[in-house]
Amino acid sequence: MAIPTYEEIMLPLLKILSDGGIHKYKELEEKLKNVFNLTEEEVNLRRESGVKIFYNRIGWAATYLKKAELIESPKRGEFKITEEGSRLLVEGVEHLDYKYLMK
């Protein structure tokens, strides 16, 4: 399977956070790895610069979700869903992408 784009990661990330708890980045990486059925090789694939691609895309997904105020980061490397994020899930959103978040 190909490594998902940051937009493909957004909704599963929000759903993982839907329990209302605070989740650490590494925990989210592991859960998302399982959601997308990625191998260790895919998770550890790096760009020429040395940055892990999957890790980087999770970061971009979280950045856009924070900008849309659907999640918050109480501390560096920790994430929590907001009331707005919970409301969006209750409404049954089926797809999230940059265009959706910016409306």
Short mmCIF file of C-alpha atoms in Angstrom, two decimals:
data_model
loop_
_atom_site.label_atom_id
_atom_site.label_comp_id
_atom_site.label_asym_id
_atom_site.label_seq_id
_atom_site.Cartn_x
_atom_site.Cartn_y
_atom_site.Cartn_z
CA MET A 1 0.00 0.00 0.00
CA ALA A 2 1.18 3.51 -0.73
CA ILE A 3 1.83 5.88 2.14
CA PRO A 4 -1.35 7.95 2.62
CA THR A 5 -1.37 11.67 1.89
CA TYR A 6 -1.81 14.13 4.73
CA GLU A 7 -5.40 14.66 3.55
CA GLU A 8 -6.12 10.92 3.71
CA ILE A 9 -4.77 10.92 7.28
CA MET A 10 -6.99 13.79 8.53
CA LEU A 11 -10.27 11.94 9.15
CA PRO A 12 -8.76 8.78 10.69
CA LEU A 13 -6.63 11.02 12.94
CA LEU A 14 -9.71 12.94 14.07
CA LYS A 15 -11.57 9.67 14.71
CA ILE A 16 -8.70 8.34 16.86
CA LEU A 17 -8.86 11.52 18.93
CA SER A 18 -12.65 11.24 19.29
CA ASP A 19 -12.32 9.53 22.69
CA GLY A 20 -11.54 12.98 24.13
CA GLY A 21 -8.21 11.94 25.61
CA ILE A 22 -4.79 13.41 25.05
CA HIS A 23 -2.73 11.31 22.64
CA LYS A 24 1.01 11.44 22.07
CA TYR A 25 2.41 11.69 18.54
CA LYS A 26 4.11 8.27 18.69
CA GLU A 27 0.85 6.62 19.80
CA LEU A 28 -1.00 8.26 16.90
CA GLU A 29 1.67 7.11 14.48
CA GLU A 30 1.21 3.50 15.65
CA LYS A 31 -2.60 3.64 15.49
CA LEU A 32 -2.59 5.26 12.05
CA LYS A 33 -0.08 2.67 10.84
CA ASN A 34 -2.66 0.03 11.73
CA VAL A 35 -5.56 1.96 10.16
CA PHE A 36 -3.71 2.09 6.85
CA ASN A 37 -2.16 -1.41 7.19
CA LEU A 38 1.34 -0.06 6.63
CA THR A 39 4.43 -2.19 7.02
CA GLU A 40 7.38 -1.15 9.19
CA GLU A 41 9.29 -0.55 5.97
CA GLU A 42 6.62 1.90 4.73
CA VAL A 43 6.44 3.67 8.10
CA ASN A 44 10.21 4.10 8.16
CA LEU A 45 10.60 5.20 4.53
CA ARG A 46 12.55 8.46 4.43
CA ARG A 47 13.06 11.33 2.04
CA GLU A 48 16.59 12.15 0.90
CA SER A 49 16.71 14.71 3.71
CA GLY A 50 16.21 11.91 6.26
CA VAL A 51 12.68 12.88 7.28
CA LYS A 52 10.28 9.97 7.71
CA ILE A 53 7.51 10.46 5.12
CA PHE A 54 4.62 8.98 7.13
CA TYR A 55 5.63 10.87 10.28
CA ASN A 56 5.84 14.09 8.28
CA ARG A 57 2.39 13.59 6.74
CA ILE A 58 0.83 12.98 10.16
CA GLY A 59 2.36 16.29 11.20
CA TRP A 60 0.83 18.12 8.23
CA ALA A 61 -2.57 16.52 8.87
CA ALA A 62 -2.41 17.65 12.51
CA THR A 63 -1.32 21.15 11.48
CA TYR A 64 -4.32 21.63 9.21
CA LEU A 65 -6.72 20.14 11.77
CA LYS A 66 -5.33 22.57 14.38
CA LYS A 67 -5.69 25.54 12.02
CA ALA A 68 -9.34 24.51 11.48
CA GLU A 69 -9.69 24.30 15.30
CA LEU A 70 -10.79 20.66 15.14
CA ILE A 71 -7.93 19.54 17.38
CA GLU A 72 -5.62 21.24 19.85
CA SER A 73 -2.17 20.58 21.18
CA PRO A 74 -2.00 21.01 24.97
CA LYS A 75 1.74 20.28 24.86
CA ARG A 76 4.25 19.72 22.11
CA GLY A 77 3.69 16.28 20.57
CA GLU A 78 0.28 15.84 22.22
CA PHE A 79 -3.13 16.19 20.59
CA LYS A 80 -6.73 16.35 21.71
CA ILE A 81 -10.01 16.78 19.83
CA THR A 82 -11.95 20.02 20.33
CA GLU A 83 -15.71 20.46 20.68
CA GLU A 84 -15.81 21.56 17.05
CA GLY A 85 -13.96 18.40 15.99
CA SER A 86 -16.37 16.23 17.97
CA ARG A 87 -19.35 18.05 16.44
CA LEU A 88 -18.02 17.42 12.96
CA LEU A 89 -17.77 13.69 13.62
CA VAL A 90 -21.28 13.57 15.09
CA GLU A 91 -22.55 15.21 11.90
CA GLY A 92 -21.14 12.22 10.03
CA VAL A 93 -18.48 13.84 7.86
CA GLU A 94 -17.15 11.23 5.45
CA HIS A 95 -14.22 13.07 3.90
CA LEU A 96 -11.82 15.78 5.07
CA ASP A 97 -9.35 17.65 2.93
CA TYR A 98 -7.74 21.07 2.75
CA LYS A 99 -10.58 22.52 0.71
CA TYR A 100 -13.21 21.32 3.22
CA LEU A 101 -11.27 22.72 6.17
CA MET A 102 -10.83 26.14 4.59
CA LYS A 103 -14.50 26.82 3.97
#
